[in-house]
């Protein structure tokens, strides 16, 4: 077992024909080694074509059914969240509603702007922001502070679509702009429409472990040409058109490098293969884990599609939920006994999750006040020993020490999921044989 190749959660996977290297070589050959250039423009165009390709039965006057969103390529998904919020007018003293069950890149940029995140818990079926609880939070913030939150950030956790139409309906009712965090949900669709295109802004990430990668990078989907221009100004230090540097506003150095964008252009040639493979791996987990008592694969709600407004049937039938299954997740009932669970958390873990370049703080205790159940930790250790990388699901932001003083609207869903949830490897490097091996390892770890 020791010489078995390790199976990772989600590894970057380049195209077979080396398209990425071709675009990068072109950048070197033409000396476009800067944060702008033909690859950046080309990547943005590819992204625009991809996100605007809507399958909704919603034809434009020209009958195409497509959208007209513009995309700005940036140095990180976190930068995209930051600029999206900034462009919504979020300022010091404001509050921003954010899904609590997420990675910290959804909430931290709120604090960069001197604003306060208001954390809202999840619904059990999608694990994403509970729209009804969100509305309660909106009303309660208005009652308590005299003003409405300045923006709303729903998150497509592990790629699963949030209830985009209900969220937009509530947001519009109170006139609050939505910044969709679709960093994990690139290519996921809700009622046929790509996530990130419902709100005023949509966030994508191309970090090394995401659906596609530029090594590191992100993008902001914007409503139209005007918003696109404004974001572009903010991403390039808000430089006005003069022969010298003239700044009307404070900007940022957030534009994507032409080298990274070259990788992105190559990745766009395989994005549909990646999507298909993630969905295939999910289906295998669903089938192979179906008969394991107490272990549940998290799957998208299967709702009957809305009937076409034209009543024409199948050609307009699109599923309500279409997750990219960026990571596949399971939950393990507390009653499931896993070998070695009596020894869980006995030793202090010496590496930060995801590895911050080897730089860590030594933990003082193996425990925190909110942690996955012992059987989940024992399962993680068993998989790790078998050369399989697994990870607890993200710890909700309202349980993070850095957010202990921010308002939170909680229903217990995300905290309960954090105790039983686990992410399993997905992505193009995970073979059918790997999935079978992972499932066998899970089964043999259960007593
Ligand atoms: C990855 C991620 C981001 C953006 O991350 P970057 O690493 O900065 O590209 C934002 N939100 C969520 C939920 C993410 O998982």
Short mmCIF file of C-alpha atoms and ligand atoms in Angstrom, two decimals:
data_model
loop_
_atom_site.label_atom_id
_atom_site.label_comp_id
_atom_site.label_asym_id
_atom_site.label_seq_id
_atom_site.Cartn_x
_atom_site.Cartn_y
_atom_site.Cartn_z
CA UNK A 1 0.00 0.00 0.00
CA UNK A 2 2.90 2.32 0.77
CA UNK A 3 3.94 2.58 -2.88
CA UNK A 4 0.41 3.27 -4.07
CA UNK A 5 0.08 6.59 -5.83
CA UNK A 6 -1.73 9.07 -3.60
CA UNK A 7 -5.22 10.08 -4.66
CA UNK A 8 -5.78 13.79 -4.09
CA UNK A 9 -9.03 15.70 -3.55
CA UNK A 10 -8.83 17.63 -6.81
CA UNK A 11 -5.64 18.10 -8.77
CA UNK A 12 -4.94 20.45 -11.63
CA UNK A 13 -5.21 18.53 -14.90
CA UNK A 14 -3.77 19.89 -18.14
CA UNK A 15 -5.12 19.10 -21.61
CA UNK A 16 -3.66 16.06 -23.36
CA UNK A 17 -2.48 18.07 -26.35
CA UNK A 18 -0.57 20.66 -24.32
CA UNK A 19 -2.83 23.57 -25.31
CA UNK A 20 -1.86 25.43 -22.11
CA UNK A 21 1.85 25.28 -22.97
CA UNK A 22 1.18 26.45 -26.50
CA UNK A 23 -0.58 29.61 -25.26
CA UNK A 24 2.08 30.22 -22.60
CA UNK A 25 4.90 29.74 -25.14
CA UNK A 26 3.20 32.23 -27.43
CA UNK A 27 3.21 34.75 -24.57
CA UNK A 28 6.95 34.27 -24.10
CA UNK A 29 7.67 34.34 -27.82
CA UNK A 30 5.81 37.63 -28.23
CA UNK A 31 7.10 39.04 -24.91
CA UNK A 32 3.62 39.50 -23.45
CA UNK A 33 4.86 38.60 -19.95
CA UNK A 34 2.67 41.17 -18.19
CA UNK A 35 -0.75 41.43 -16.53
CA UNK A 36 -2.52 42.14 -19.81
CA UNK A 37 -2.31 40.90 -23.38
CA UNK A 38 -3.77 38.54 -25.97
CA UNK A 39 -4.17 35.58 -23.60
CA UNK A 40 -6.03 37.67 -21.04
CA UNK A 41 -8.37 38.99 -23.74
CA UNK A 42 -8.75 35.52 -25.29
CA UNK A 43 -9.45 33.87 -21.93
CA UNK A 44 -12.09 36.47 -21.11
CA UNK A 45 -13.74 35.90 -24.45
CA UNK A 46 -13.77 32.12 -23.87
CA UNK A 47 -15.27 32.66 -20.41
CA UNK A 48 -17.93 35.00 -21.77
CA UNK A 49 -18.98 32.46 -24.38
CA UNK A 50 -19.12 29.77 -21.71
CA UNK A 51 -21.16 31.65 -19.09
CA UNK A 52 -23.50 33.28 -21.58
CA UNK A 53 -24.52 29.96 -23.05
CA UNK A 54 -27.82 29.59 -21.23
CA UNK A 55 -30.07 26.59 -21.67
CA UNK A 56 -33.08 28.36 -20.18
CA UNK A 57 -36.30 28.47 -22.15
CA UNK A 58 -35.92 32.22 -22.16
CA UNK A 59 -35.31 33.40 -25.70
CA UNK A 60 -34.09 36.93 -26.30
CA UNK A 61 -35.95 39.08 -28.84
CA UNK A 62 -33.59 37.52 -31.36
CA UNK A 63 -34.60 34.10 -30.11
CA UNK A 64 -31.19 33.02 -28.87
CA UNK A 65 -31.88 32.55 -25.15
CA UNK A 66 -28.35 33.65 -24.33
CA UNK A 67 -26.96 36.25 -21.94
CA UNK A 68 -24.68 39.22 -22.53
CA UNK A 69 -22.46 39.16 -19.47
CA UNK A 70 -18.92 40.51 -19.55
CA UNK A 71 -15.99 38.96 -17.67
CA UNK A 72 -12.87 40.48 -16.09
CA UNK A 73 -9.96 38.07 -15.44
CA UNK A 74 -8.28 38.71 -12.08
CA UNK A 75 -5.37 37.44 -10.02
CA UNK A 76 -7.59 35.45 -7.63
CA UNK A 77 -11.16 34.53 -6.83
CA UNK A 78 -10.73 36.37 -3.54
CA UNK A 79 -9.91 39.53 -5.53
CA UNK A 80 -13.12 38.99 -7.50
CA UNK A 81 -15.20 38.84 -4.31
CA UNK A 82 -13.45 41.99 -3.09
CA UNK A 83 -14.08 43.98 -6.30
CA UNK A 84 -17.65 42.73 -6.63
CA UNK A 85 -18.49 43.97 -3.14
CA UNK A 86 -16.62 47.23 -3.72
CA UNK A 87 -18.57 47.85 -6.92
CA UNK A 88 -21.81 47.20 -5.03
CA UNK A 89 -20.83 50.19 -2.89
CA UNK A 90 -19.95 48.24 0.26
CA UNK A 91 -18.18 50.65 2.61
CA UNK A 92 -16.95 50.84 6.21
CA UNK A 93 -19.77 50.31 8.69
CA UNK A 94 -21.95 48.40 6.22
CA UNK A 95 -23.16 44.86 6.71
CA UNK A 96 -23.05 42.13 4.05
CA UNK A 97 -25.03 38.90 4.24
CA UNK A 98 -22.79 35.90 3.52
CA UNK A 99 -23.53 32.19 3.53
CA UNK A 100 -21.84 30.91 6.70
CA UNK A 101 -21.10 27.44 5.32
CA UNK A 102 -18.21 28.38 3.01
CA UNK A 103 -14.49 28.88 2.58
CA UNK A 104 -13.17 32.08 4.16
CA UNK A 105 -12.64 33.79 0.77
CA UNK A 106 -16.39 34.53 0.69
CA UNK A 107 -16.37 36.46 3.98
CA UNK A 108 -12.87 37.91 4.40
CA UNK A 109 -13.19 40.52 1.59
CA UNK A 110 -16.17 42.00 3.46
CA UNK A 111 -13.75 42.83 6.26
CA UNK A 112 -11.16 44.20 3.80
CA UNK A 113 -13.75 46.90 3.05
CA UNK A 114 -14.29 47.70 6.73
CA UNK A 115 -17.75 46.13 6.60
CA UNK A 116 -19.15 43.32 8.76
CA UNK A 117 -20.32 39.94 7.48
CA UNK A 118 -23.75 38.84 8.66
CA UNK A 119 -23.59 35.05 8.53
CA UNK A 120 -26.62 33.06 7.43
CA UNK A 121 -26.99 29.31 7.86
CA UNK A 122 -27.84 26.71 5.23
CA UNK A 123 -30.80 24.65 4.08
CA UNK A 124 -30.43 20.85 4.36
CA UNK A 125 -31.03 19.92 0.71
CA UNK A 126 -28.40 22.04 -1.07
CA UNK A 127 -26.22 22.85 1.99
CA UNK A 128 -26.33 26.45 0.70
CA UNK A 129 -27.84 29.64 2.14
CA UNK A 130 -31.41 29.17 3.38
CA UNK A 131 -33.38 31.84 1.49
CA UNK A 132 -36.11 32.13 4.13
CA UNK A 133 -33.60 32.54 6.96
CA UNK A 134 -31.82 35.05 4.73
CA UNK A 135 -35.00 37.13 4.49
CA UNK A 136 -35.43 36.98 8.27
CA UNK A 137 -31.86 38.22 8.63
CA UNK A 138 -32.50 41.09 6.19
CA UNK A 139 -35.55 42.22 8.13
CA UNK A 140 -33.85 41.83 11.49
CA UNK A 141 -30.78 43.82 10.41
CA UNK A 142 -33.06 46.61 9.20
CA UNK A 143 -34.88 46.58 12.54
CA UNK A 144 -31.67 46.53 14.57
CA UNK A 145 -29.42 48.88 12.58
CA UNK A 146 -31.87 51.01 10.63
CA UNK A 147 -30.49 49.95 7.28
CA UNK A 148 -30.49 46.99 4.94
CA UNK A 149 -27.36 44.92 4.28
CA UNK A 150 -25.32 46.36 1.39
CA UNK A 151 -24.95 43.07 -0.50
CA UNK A 152 -25.72 39.36 -0.36
CA UNK A 153 -23.17 36.59 -1.07
CA UNK A 154 -24.61 33.11 -1.71
CA UNK A 155 -22.06 30.34 -2.27
CA UNK A 156 -22.21 27.25 -4.51
CA UNK A 157 -20.66 24.94 -1.92
CA UNK A 158 -18.75 22.09 -3.59
CA UNK A 159 -20.40 23.24 -6.82
CA UNK A 160 -24.00 22.70 -5.71
CA UNK A 161 -26.34 25.37 -7.05
CA UNK A 162 -28.09 27.57 -4.47
CA UNK A 163 -31.76 28.42 -4.95
CA UNK A 164 -30.86 31.20 -7.35
CA UNK A 165 -34.39 32.31 -8.27
CA UNK A 166 -35.67 32.53 -4.69
CA UNK A 167 -32.50 34.35 -3.55
CA UNK A 168 -32.82 36.85 -6.41
CA UNK A 169 -36.52 37.34 -5.70
CA UNK A 170 -35.85 38.23 -2.04
CA UNK A 171 -32.78 40.35 -2.88
CA UNK A 172 -34.76 42.33 -5.47
CA UNK A 173 -37.66 42.82 -3.06
CA UNK A 174 -35.32 44.73 -0.71
CA UNK A 175 -33.16 46.23 -3.47
CA UNK A 176 -29.98 44.48 -2.30
CA UNK A 177 -27.33 43.55 -4.92
CA UNK A 178 -26.13 39.93 -5.08
CA UNK A 179 -22.51 38.86 -5.56
CA UNK A 180 -22.63 35.15 -6.37
CA UNK A 181 -19.64 33.20 -5.11
CA UNK A 182 -19.48 30.53 -7.80
CA UNK A 183 -15.75 29.92 -7.17
CA UNK A 184 -16.44 26.23 -6.56
CA UNK A 185 -19.37 26.14 -8.96
CA UNK A 186 -17.82 26.95 -12.33
CA UNK A 187 -20.09 25.34 -14.93
CA UNK A 188 -22.87 24.45 -12.49
CA UNK A 189 -26.30 25.49 -13.70
CA UNK A 190 -29.58 26.41 -12.05
CA UNK A 191 -32.54 25.94 -14.40
CA UNK A 192 -30.11 25.86 -17.28
CA UNK A 193 -28.36 29.12 -16.45
CA UNK A 194 -24.67 29.16 -15.47
CA UNK A 195 -24.05 30.17 -11.84
CA UNK A 196 -22.52 33.61 -11.50
CA UNK A 197 -24.89 35.13 -14.08
CA UNK A 198 -27.95 35.67 -11.87
CA UNK A 199 -26.63 38.39 -9.57
CA UNK A 200 -25.12 41.79 -10.22
CA UNK A 201 -21.70 40.14 -10.06
CA UNK A 202 -20.48 36.54 -10.18
CA UNK A 203 -17.18 35.20 -8.83
CA UNK A 204 -15.09 32.45 -10.43
CA UNK A 205 -11.84 30.92 -9.16
CA UNK A 206 -9.08 29.22 -11.11
CA UNK A 207 -6.92 28.23 -8.18
CA UNK A 208 -4.87 25.05 -8.58
CA UNK A 209 -7.57 22.81 -7.10
CA UNK A 210 -10.68 24.28 -8.74
CA UNK A 211 -12.69 23.06 -11.73
CA UNK A 212 -10.14 24.55 -14.12
CA UNK A 213 -6.93 26.29 -13.15
CA UNK A 214 -4.67 29.12 -14.22
CA UNK A 215 -2.28 28.07 -11.39
CA UNK A 216 -3.89 30.88 -9.44
CA UNK A 217 -6.53 33.28 -10.67
CA UNK A 218 -10.14 34.28 -10.73
CA UNK A 219 -12.69 36.28 -12.64
CA UNK A 220 -15.63 38.56 -12.05
CA UNK A 221 -18.73 38.22 -14.20
CA UNK A 222 -20.34 41.63 -14.67
CA UNK A 223 -23.79 42.75 -15.86
CA UNK A 224 -22.79 44.84 -18.83
CA UNK A 225 -20.17 46.98 -20.54
CA UNK A 226 -20.43 49.87 -18.01
CA UNK A 227 -19.94 47.67 -14.95
CA UNK A 228 -17.19 45.81 -16.80
CA UNK A 229 -15.33 49.11 -17.38
CA UNK A 230 -15.62 50.13 -13.75
CA UNK A 231 -14.30 46.76 -12.53
CA UNK A 232 -11.46 46.98 -15.04
CA UNK A 233 -10.54 50.42 -13.63
CA UNK A 234 -10.53 49.10 -10.06
CA UNK A 235 -8.46 46.06 -11.07
CA UNK A 236 -5.72 48.26 -12.59
CA UNK A 237 -5.17 50.94 -9.90
CA UNK A 238 -7.93 53.17 -11.27
CA UNK A 239 -5.62 54.91 -13.73
CA UNK A 240 -7.24 57.75 -15.66
CA UNK A 241 -6.37 58.52 -19.28
CA UNK A 242 -3.51 60.97 -19.00
CA UNK A 243 0.13 60.77 -20.06
CA UNK A 244 0.96 60.54 -16.31
CA UNK A 245 -0.56 58.62 -13.40
CA UNK A 246 -3.83 60.24 -12.38
CA UNK A 247 -6.11 58.47 -9.89
CA UNK A 248 -9.68 59.55 -9.20
CA UNK A 249 -10.31 56.60 -6.87
CA UNK A 250 -8.36 53.98 -4.94
CA UNK A 251 -7.79 50.91 -7.11
CA UNK A 252 -6.04 47.57 -6.79
CA UNK A 253 -3.42 45.57 -8.66
CA UNK A 254 -5.71 42.63 -9.36
CA UNK A 255 -5.43 41.95 -13.11
CA UNK A 256 -4.59 38.43 -14.29
CA UNK A 257 -1.15 37.80 -15.77
CA UNK A 258 -0.97 36.99 -19.49
CA UNK A 259 1.00 33.83 -18.57
CA UNK A 260 -1.73 32.56 -16.25
CA UNK A 261 -4.39 33.45 -18.81
CA UNK A 262 -2.54 31.28 -21.34
CA UNK A 263 -3.02 28.31 -19.02
CA UNK A 264 -6.68 29.32 -18.71
CA UNK A 265 -7.20 29.36 -22.47
CA UNK A 266 -5.78 25.86 -22.66
CA UNK A 267 -8.01 24.72 -19.81
CA UNK A 268 -11.09 26.06 -21.59
CA UNK A 269 -10.48 23.46 -24.30
CA UNK A 270 -11.07 20.70 -21.71
CA UNK A 271 -13.59 22.30 -19.33
CA UNK A 272 -16.48 20.22 -20.63
CA UNK A 273 -14.44 17.01 -20.20
CA UNK A 274 -13.66 18.05 -16.62
CA UNK A 275 -17.35 18.70 -15.92
CA UNK A 276 -18.36 15.35 -17.35
CA UNK A 277 -15.70 13.54 -15.35
CA UNK A 278 -16.64 15.14 -12.01
CA UNK A 279 -20.27 14.15 -12.61
CA UNK A 280 -19.23 10.62 -13.55
CA UNK A 281 -17.20 10.20 -10.33
CA UNK A 282 -20.17 11.49 -8.31
CA UNK A 283 -22.47 8.95 -9.97
CA UNK A 284 -20.04 6.15 -9.11
CA UNK A 285 -19.91 7.20 -5.44
CA UNK A 286 -23.73 7.34 -5.40
CA UNK A 287 -23.98 3.81 -6.79
CA UNK A 288 -21.16 2.17 -4.85
CA UNK A 289 -22.01 3.74 -1.47
CA UNK A 290 -25.78 3.23 -1.79
CA UNK A 291 -25.79 0.08 0.31
CA UNK A 292 -23.47 1.26 3.10
CA UNK A 293 -25.65 1.91 6.17
CA UNK A 294 -25.13 5.32 7.79
CA UNK A 295 -23.05 6.73 4.92
CA UNK A 296 -24.88 9.20 2.68
CA UNK A 297 -23.65 10.75 -0.55
CA UNK A 298 -24.67 14.41 -0.85
CA UNK A 299 -26.57 14.68 -4.15
CA UNK A 300 -28.42 17.47 -5.88
CA UNK A 301 -32.17 17.64 -5.30
CA UNK A 302 -33.86 16.02 -8.28
CA UNK A 303 -36.78 18.24 -9.10
CA UNK A 304 -39.01 17.95 -12.08
CA UNK A 305 -38.05 20.73 -14.47
CA UNK A 306 -40.47 23.60 -14.90
CA UNK A 307 -42.70 23.11 -17.89
CA UNK A 308 -41.67 25.24 -20.84
CA UNK A 309 -43.58 28.50 -21.11
CA UNK A 310 -44.30 27.50 -24.68
CA UNK A 311 -45.47 24.08 -23.53
CA UNK A 312 -43.28 22.41 -26.06
CA UNK A 313 -41.77 19.70 -23.93
CA UNK A 314 -38.49 17.95 -24.13
CA UNK A 315 -36.29 20.32 -26.09
CA UNK A 316 -36.78 22.95 -23.36
CA UNK A 317 -36.49 20.57 -20.43
CA UNK A 318 -33.52 21.47 -18.31
CA UNK A 319 -32.90 20.16 -14.78
CA UNK A 320 -33.44 22.62 -11.91
CA UNK A 321 -30.16 21.59 -10.29
CA UNK A 322 -27.09 20.75 -12.33
CA UNK A 323 -24.06 20.61 -10.02
CA UNK A 324 -20.52 20.40 -11.36
CA UNK A 325 -19.72 18.17 -8.35
CA UNK A 326 -16.39 19.92 -7.90
CA UNK A 327 -15.86 17.83 -4.77
CA UNK A 328 -17.94 14.81 -3.86
CA UNK A 329 -19.13 14.85 -0.27
CA UNK A 330 -20.56 12.28 2.11
CA UNK A 331 -21.94 12.39 5.61
CA UNK A 332 -21.34 9.66 8.16
CA UNK A 333 -23.97 9.09 10.86
CA UNK A 334 -22.64 9.32 14.40
CA UNK A 335 -23.87 5.75 14.98
CA UNK A 336 -21.41 4.36 12.40
CA UNK A 337 -18.45 2.83 14.22
CA UNK A 338 -15.12 3.41 12.52
CA UNK A 339 -11.96 1.51 13.45
CA UNK A 340 -9.69 3.54 15.74
CA UNK A 341 -12.25 6.23 16.52
CA UNK A 342 -11.41 5.95 20.22
CA UNK A 343 -7.99 7.37 19.29
CA UNK A 344 -9.28 10.23 17.14
CA UNK A 345 -7.80 13.64 18.01
CA UNK A 346 -5.22 12.08 20.35
CA UNK A 347 -2.36 13.72 18.47
CA UNK A 348 -1.95 17.27 17.27
CA UNK A 349 -2.04 17.58 13.48
CA UNK A 350 1.13 19.25 12.23
CA UNK A 351 0.04 20.58 8.83
CA UNK A 352 -2.56 23.21 8.02
CA UNK A 353 -5.35 22.01 5.72
CA UNK A 354 -4.40 22.79 2.17
CA UNK A 355 -0.82 23.53 3.26
CA UNK A 356 0.10 27.21 3.55
CA UNK A 357 3.59 26.84 2.05
CA UNK A 358 4.62 24.86 5.11
CA UNK A 359 4.06 27.83 7.40
CA UNK A 360 1.84 26.91 10.34
CA UNK A 361 1.15 27.84 13.92
CA UNK A 362 1.63 24.93 16.30
CA UNK A 363 -1.81 24.11 17.66
CA UNK A 364 -2.05 24.16 21.44
CA UNK A 365 -4.60 21.40 21.59
CA UNK A 366 -5.80 18.71 19.21
CA UNK A 367 -9.35 19.89 19.91
CA UNK A 368 -11.41 22.98 19.19
CA UNK A 369 -14.86 23.76 20.55
CA UNK A 370 -16.46 22.58 17.32
CA UNK A 371 -14.97 19.69 15.37
CA UNK A 372 -16.00 16.70 13.23
CA UNK A 373 -17.19 13.64 15.14
CA UNK A 374 -14.58 11.07 16.18
CA UNK A 375 -15.75 8.55 13.58
CA UNK A 376 -15.29 11.12 10.78
CA UNK A 377 -11.77 11.93 11.97
CA UNK A 378 -11.00 8.20 12.22
CA UNK A 379 -12.27 7.74 8.65
CA UNK A 380 -10.06 10.58 7.46
CA UNK A 381 -7.05 8.92 9.11
CA UNK A 382 -7.94 5.50 7.65
CA UNK A 383 -8.22 7.00 4.15
CA UNK A 384 -4.98 8.94 4.64
CA UNK A 385 -3.14 5.74 5.58
CA UNK A 386 -4.49 4.16 2.38
CA UNK A 387 -3.05 7.08 0.36
CA UNK A 388 -6.41 8.80 -0.12
CA UNK A 389 -6.76 12.49 0.66
CA UNK A 390 -10.06 13.28 2.36
CA UNK A 391 -11.03 16.40 4.26
CA UNK A 392 -13.77 17.47 6.64
CA UNK A 393 -16.33 19.77 5.03
CA UNK A 394 -15.64 23.48 5.53
CA UNK A 395 -16.06 24.70 9.09
CA UNK A 396 -18.88 27.26 9.11
CA UNK A 397 -17.73 30.85 9.44
CA UNK A 398 -19.97 31.44 12.48
CA UNK A 399 -17.89 28.81 14.31
CA UNK A 400 -14.56 30.45 13.37
CA UNK A 401 -12.76 32.36 16.12
CA UNK A 402 -12.11 35.29 13.76
CA UNK A 403 -15.87 35.80 13.36
CA UNK A 404 -16.97 35.16 16.93
CA UNK A 405 -18.38 38.68 17.29
CA UNK A 406 -20.29 39.08 14.01
CA UNK A 407 -24.08 38.67 13.75
CA UNK A 408 -25.15 35.17 12.76
CA UNK A 409 -28.54 33.73 11.85
CA UNK A 410 -28.25 30.06 12.64
CA UNK A 411 -30.53 27.04 12.32
CA UNK A 412 -28.04 24.32 13.23
CA UNK A 413 -27.79 22.87 9.71
CA UNK A 414 -24.20 23.75 8.81
CA UNK A 415 -22.82 22.97 12.28
CA UNK A 416 -24.48 19.55 12.18
CA UNK A 417 -23.10 18.93 8.67
CA UNK A 418 -19.62 19.98 9.78
CA UNK A 419 -19.68 17.22 12.40
CA UNK A 420 -20.64 14.45 9.96
CA UNK A 421 -19.43 15.65 6.55
CA UNK A 422 -16.39 14.65 4.52
CA UNK A 423 -15.02 15.58 1.09
CA UNK A 424 -13.80 12.78 -1.16
CA UNK A 425 -11.48 12.95 -4.17
CA UNK A 426 -13.01 13.98 -7.49
CA UNK A 427 -11.71 15.35 -10.75
CA UNK A 428 -10.00 14.14 -13.90
CA UNK A 429 -7.17 12.25 -12.17
CA UNK A 430 -9.59 10.06 -10.20
CA UNK A 431 -10.14 6.85 -12.18
CA UNK A 432 -13.00 4.37 -11.89
CA UNK A 433 -10.56 2.01 -10.23
CA UNK A 434 -9.67 4.76 -7.71
CA UNK A 435 -13.34 5.31 -6.81
CA UNK A 436 -13.80 1.57 -6.25
CA UNK A 437 -10.66 1.51 -4.08
CA UNK A 438 -11.86 4.57 -2.07
CA UNK A 439 -15.27 2.97 -1.48
CA UNK A 440 -13.66 -0.36 -0.47
CA UNK A 441 -11.39 1.50 1.97
CA UNK A 442 -14.40 3.29 3.47
CA UNK A 443 -16.27 0.00 3.87
CA UNK A 444 -13.34 -1.80 5.44
CA UNK A 445 -12.80 1.04 7.94
CA UNK A 446 -16.33 0.53 9.31
CA UNK A 447 -16.75 -1.99 12.10
C1 LIG B 1 -11.66 29.05 -3.83
C2 LIG B 1 -12.73 29.89 -3.34
C3 LIG B 1 -12.74 31.28 -3.53
C4 LIG B 1 -11.69 32.06 -4.25
O1 LIG B 1 -10.45 31.62 -3.97
P1 LIG B 1 -9.08 32.01 -4.69
O2 LIG B 1 -8.21 30.95 -4.12
O3 LIG B 1 -8.73 33.37 -4.20
O4 LIG B 1 -9.20 31.94 -6.16
C5 LIG B 1 -13.85 31.99 -3.09
N1 LIG B 1 -14.86 31.37 -2.48
C6 LIG B 1 -14.90 30.05 -2.28
C7 LIG B 1 -16.10 29.44 -1.66
C8 LIG B 1 -13.83 29.25 -2.69
O5 LIG B 1 -13.87 27.94 -2.47
#
